[in-house]
C-alpha cells in the first residue's frame, strides 16, 4: 500500500543507524566556510558575462574556469558586490598573467576603472628581464599597492586566494600569507586618483582578467559583509 510504503520509508530514514549512515555520506561542514555562496557551479558559466572576449574567451574544463592561451578578455559576475570575502584557487604556467577584478564596472581597463588583484608568474624569465615592480607582483593591487613576493606556486600547482574588501581596506592572503594590506584612503595624490578612479568605487563586479596565457580557476565562493 502506498501509505504503508511511505510510513516504512519514513521509519527507515528516522532510524538512528540510518541517520548515522547518511551523515557519513554528507561532506563535513567547515565553520570557516559559513555564509559563503558559490560563484561557479563547476559545470557552466551561468551567472557570468564575457566582455572584450578574444578567441575562445573562457571555457569550463574539469570543474575549472579556464582562460586558454588562445582566449582571454574579461569574465565578470553578473551580480555586483560591495564588501565581501572572496575565496578561490588558481594556477598558471610559465609566463602566466591574469588578475581578479574587484568593484569593477563592465567597461574600461579594470586595473584602473576598478581594482585588479594581480596574478602573474613573477619568476618567469620574461618578467625578470623587465624587471617587474613590486606593484606588479602577484597579490598586488595592480600599479598602486605592492605585494610581498615569493609566495606563489608555479608550473600548474594550485594557489589559494582570499581577498577581503571592507570599506576602504582591501587585503590579499595568498597561500595563508597576507601579501597585501591596501588602505585605500592613504592614496591622496590627485594624479594617482585620476589614473585609478576605481579606487573610489564602493561596489562593482568580480572579474577574471585574461591576457592570452593559460590560467585556471576553481572553487570560487564569496561571503557578502554587512
Tab-separated table of C-alpha atoms in Angstrom:
chain	number	residue	atom	x	y	z
A	1	UNK	CA	0.000	0.000	0.000
A	2	UNK	CA	1.370	3.474	-0.876
A	3	UNK	CA	0.664	4.855	2.585
A	4	UNK	CA	2.369	1.930	4.276
A	5	UNK	CA	5.369	2.237	1.946
A	6	UNK	CA	5.794	5.912	2.818
A	7	UNK	CA	5.463	5.106	6.514
A	8	UNK	CA	8.111	2.385	6.266
A	9	UNK	CA	10.420	4.726	4.324
A	10	UNK	CA	9.987	7.454	6.936
A	11	UNK	CA	10.682	4.982	9.730
A	12	UNK	CA	13.819	3.729	7.957
A	13	UNK	CA	15.155	7.248	7.436
A	14	UNK	CA	14.479	8.164	11.045
A	15	UNK	CA	16.227	5.088	12.464
A	16	UNK	CA	19.379	6.147	14.392
A	17	UNK	CA	21.652	3.800	12.431
A	18	UNK	CA	20.276	5.104	9.124
A	19	UNK	CA	20.808	8.711	10.205
A	20	UNK	CA	24.419	7.985	11.159
A	21	UNK	CA	24.984	6.298	7.781
A	22	UNK	CA	23.621	9.300	5.877
A	23	UNK	CA	25.723	11.643	7.997
A	24	UNK	CA	28.829	9.725	6.967
A	25	UNK	CA	27.928	10.238	3.291
A	26	UNK	CA	27.447	14.006	3.645
A	27	UNK	CA	30.558	16.189	3.293
A	28	UNK	CA	31.669	17.833	6.540
A	29	UNK	CA	30.615	21.450	7.009
A	30	UNK	CA	33.561	23.729	7.674
A	31	UNK	CA	32.750	26.505	10.102
A	32	UNK	CA	35.241	28.646	8.193
A	33	UNK	CA	33.004	28.440	5.116
A	34	UNK	CA	29.805	29.512	6.851
A	35	UNK	CA	27.977	32.187	4.894
A	36	UNK	CA	29.857	31.630	1.639
A	37	UNK	CA	27.977	31.219	-1.642
A	38	UNK	CA	29.468	29.648	-4.789
A	39	UNK	CA	30.189	31.902	-7.754
A	40	UNK	CA	30.824	28.970	-10.100
A	41	UNK	CA	28.932	25.699	-10.376
A	42	UNK	CA	31.854	23.763	-11.840
A	43	UNK	CA	29.703	22.930	-14.878
A	44	UNK	CA	28.990	26.115	-16.834
A	45	UNK	CA	29.392	29.890	-16.792
A	46	UNK	CA	25.874	30.742	-15.700
A	47	UNK	CA	25.989	33.956	-13.683
A	48	UNK	CA	28.972	35.292	-15.633
A	49	UNK	CA	29.261	37.612	-18.622
A	50	UNK	CA	32.200	37.973	-21.031
A	51	UNK	CA	33.341	41.411	-22.183
A	52	UNK	CA	36.022	42.049	-24.782
A	53	UNK	CA	36.458	38.332	-25.391
A	54	UNK	CA	39.285	37.083	-27.557
A	55	UNK	CA	39.427	33.724	-29.310
A	56	UNK	CA	37.695	31.115	-27.165
A	57	UNK	CA	37.286	33.560	-24.294
A	58	UNK	CA	36.829	31.391	-21.200
A	59	UNK	CA	35.798	27.755	-21.115
A	60	UNK	CA	34.967	25.151	-18.469
A	61	UNK	CA	37.221	22.098	-18.163
A	62	UNK	CA	37.291	19.505	-15.376
A	63	UNK	CA	35.394	21.699	-12.946
A	64	UNK	CA	37.541	24.788	-13.525
A	65	UNK	CA	37.122	28.079	-15.368
A	66	UNK	CA	39.930	28.162	-17.915
A	67	UNK	CA	41.388	31.117	-19.750
A	68	UNK	CA	43.117	29.275	-22.620
A	69	UNK	CA	46.233	30.611	-24.299
A	70	UNK	CA	44.138	31.402	-27.378
A	71	UNK	CA	41.420	33.096	-25.327
A	72	UNK	CA	41.003	35.871	-22.832
A	73	UNK	CA	39.047	39.008	-22.199
A	74	UNK	CA	37.231	39.928	-19.005
A	75	UNK	CA	34.787	37.464	-17.466
A	76	UNK	CA	32.547	39.226	-14.927
A	77	UNK	CA	29.955	38.139	-12.425
A	78	UNK	CA	26.522	39.388	-13.407
A	79	UNK	CA	25.963	40.420	-9.804
A	80	UNK	CA	27.749	43.324	-8.162
A	81	UNK	CA	29.381	43.238	-4.728
A	82	UNK	CA	30.449	45.930	-2.273
A	83	UNK	CA	32.056	44.496	0.882
A	84	UNK	CA	32.950	40.807	0.779
A	85	UNK	CA	35.384	37.981	1.364
A	86	UNK	CA	36.248	36.211	-1.886
A	87	UNK	CA	37.963	32.830	-1.870
A	88	UNK	CA	39.244	30.980	-4.911
A	89	UNK	CA	42.019	28.775	-6.224
A	90	UNK	CA	44.077	29.453	-9.323
A	91	UNK	CA	47.049	28.046	-11.159
A	92	UNK	CA	49.249	29.119	-14.044
A	93	UNK	CA	52.204	28.031	-16.104
A	94	UNK	CA	55.365	29.716	-17.395
A	95	UNK	CA	54.692	33.357	-18.173
A	96	UNK	CA	51.077	33.221	-16.983
A	97	UNK	CA	49.272	36.526	-16.500
A	98	UNK	CA	45.740	37.190	-15.279
A	99	UNK	CA	44.030	39.025	-12.452
A	100	UNK	CA	40.972	39.230	-10.250
A	101	UNK	CA	38.934	42.372	-10.727
A	102	UNK	CA	37.006	43.752	-7.760
A	103	UNK	CA	34.462	46.585	-7.531
A	104	UNK	CA	34.744	46.718	-11.279
A	105	UNK	CA	32.485	48.230	-13.936
A	106	UNK	CA	31.829	46.255	-17.104
A	107	UNK	CA	33.687	48.779	-19.251
A	108	UNK	CA	37.209	50.131	-19.328
A	109	UNK	CA	40.518	48.690	-18.166
A	110	UNK	CA	39.639	47.135	-14.819
A	111	UNK	CA	43.127	47.772	-13.420
A	112	UNK	CA	42.135	51.446	-13.493
A	113	UNK	CA	38.328	51.630	-13.698
A	114	UNK	CA	38.077	49.116	-10.841
A	115	UNK	CA	40.857	47.336	-8.964
A	116	UNK	CA	42.904	44.383	-10.188
A	117	UNK	CA	44.421	41.895	-7.779
A	118	UNK	CA	47.368	40.675	-9.789
A	119	UNK	CA	48.012	37.075	-10.818
A	120	UNK	CA	51.395	36.734	-12.515
A	121	UNK	CA	54.192	34.210	-12.907
A	122	UNK	CA	56.537	36.646	-11.170
A	123	UNK	CA	59.591	34.413	-11.534
A	124	UNK	CA	59.227	33.828	-15.273
A	125	UNK	CA	62.246	34.920	-17.267
A	126	UNK	CA	60.200	37.315	-19.375
A	127	UNK	CA	59.151	39.294	-16.292
A	128	UNK	CA	62.527	39.069	-14.552
A	129	UNK	CA	64.127	40.728	-17.578
A	130	UNK	CA	61.825	43.764	-17.374
A	131	UNK	CA	62.035	43.738	-14.318
A	132	UNK	CA	58.546	43.993	-12.842
A	133	UNK	CA	57.769	46.399	-10.000
A	134	UNK	CA	56.501	45.451	-6.512
A	135	UNK	CA	53.095	46.845	-7.549
A	136	UNK	CA	53.005	44.181	-10.278
A	137	UNK	CA	53.762	41.152	-8.101
A	138	UNK	CA	51.125	38.501	-7.554
A	139	UNK	CA	48.747	39.756	-4.872
A	140	UNK	CA	49.308	43.447	-5.503
A	141	UNK	CA	46.529	45.921	-6.159
A	142	UNK	CA	47.915	46.484	-9.611
A	143	UNK	CA	50.027	49.619	-10.066
A	144	UNK	CA	49.059	51.033	-6.652
A	145	UNK	CA	49.744	48.787	-3.648
A	146	UNK	CA	52.716	46.370	-3.651
A	147	UNK	CA	52.679	42.727	-2.604
A	148	UNK	CA	55.262	40.609	-0.824
A	149	UNK	CA	56.929	38.402	-3.445
A	150	UNK	CA	57.832	34.745	-3.252
A	151	UNK	CA	54.603	33.156	-2.026
A	152	UNK	CA	53.033	32.000	-5.302
A	153	UNK	CA	53.330	28.440	-6.607
A	154	UNK	CA	54.319	27.909	-10.227
A	155	UNK	CA	54.011	25.349	-13.006
A	156	UNK	CA	50.459	24.133	-12.584
A	157	UNK	CA	50.337	23.977	-8.771
A	158	UNK	CA	47.141	25.363	-7.264
A	159	UNK	CA	47.265	28.587	-5.232
A	160	UNK	CA	44.680	29.848	-2.750
A	161	UNK	CA	43.490	33.452	-2.651
A	162	UNK	CA	41.397	35.154	-0.008
A	163	UNK	CA	40.547	38.714	-0.992
A	164	UNK	CA	38.692	40.846	1.525
A	165	UNK	CA	37.168	44.205	0.621
A	166	UNK	CA	35.703	46.001	3.597
A	167	UNK	CA	35.083	49.708	3.223
A	168	UNK	CA	38.340	51.446	2.403
A	169	UNK	CA	40.564	48.456	3.098
A	170	UNK	CA	41.471	45.571	0.791
A	171	UNK	CA	43.595	42.642	1.968
A	172	UNK	CA	45.013	39.771	-0.041
A	173	UNK	CA	46.018	36.460	1.527
A	174	UNK	CA	47.980	34.146	-0.766
A	175	UNK	CA	48.551	30.582	0.414
A	176	UNK	CA	47.862	31.578	4.042
A	177	UNK	CA	50.229	34.589	3.923
A	178	UNK	CA	48.934	38.161	3.876
A	179	UNK	CA	50.842	39.640	0.956
A	180	UNK	CA	48.981	42.943	0.581
A	181	UNK	CA	47.175	45.237	3.010
A	182	UNK	CA	45.799	48.139	0.996
A	183	UNK	CA	44.476	51.138	2.919
A	184	UNK	CA	42.748	52.939	0.071
A	185	UNK	CA	42.407	56.231	1.927
A	186	UNK	CA	46.190	56.573	2.041
A	187	UNK	CA	46.159	57.345	-1.689
A	188	UNK	CA	45.710	61.108	-1.871
A	189	UNK	CA	47.882	62.014	-4.864
A	190	UNK	CA	45.492	63.579	-7.422
A	191	UNK	CA	47.498	62.120	-10.304
A	192	UNK	CA	47.149	58.566	-8.959
A	193	UNK	CA	43.438	59.006	-8.270
A	194	UNK	CA	42.925	60.387	-11.760
A	195	UNK	CA	44.695	57.371	-13.268
A	196	UNK	CA	42.908	54.946	-10.912
A	197	UNK	CA	39.345	56.232	-10.391
A	198	UNK	CA	38.337	52.674	-9.466
A	199	UNK	CA	39.995	53.134	-6.068
A	200	UNK	CA	36.941	55.197	-5.138
A	201	UNK	CA	34.360	52.608	-6.219
A	202	UNK	CA	32.099	51.350	-3.451
A	203	UNK	CA	30.777	48.342	-5.380
A	204	UNK	CA	31.124	46.533	-8.679
A	205	UNK	CA	31.561	43.201	-10.400
A	206	UNK	CA	34.061	40.440	-9.687
A	207	UNK	CA	36.123	39.731	-12.794
A	208	UNK	CA	38.715	37.350	-14.219
A	209	UNK	CA	41.043	39.391	-16.386
A	210	UNK	CA	42.717	37.282	-19.061
A	211	UNK	CA	45.804	38.254	-21.045
A	212	UNK	CA	46.204	35.409	-23.537
A	213	UNK	CA	48.021	32.936	-21.282
A	214	UNK	CA	46.558	29.788	-19.761
A	215	UNK	CA	45.302	30.335	-16.220
A	216	UNK	CA	42.718	28.184	-14.415
A	217	UNK	CA	40.313	28.995	-11.575
A	218	UNK	CA	38.197	26.809	-9.320
A	219	UNK	CA	36.277	26.801	-6.014
A	220	UNK	CA	35.196	30.433	-6.341
A	221	UNK	CA	32.932	31.470	-3.477
A	222	UNK	CA	32.007	34.722	-1.798
A	223	UNK	CA	30.662	35.951	1.502
A	224	UNK	CA	28.990	39.339	1.489
A	225	UNK	CA	29.707	41.521	4.506
A	226	UNK	CA	27.197	43.828	6.138
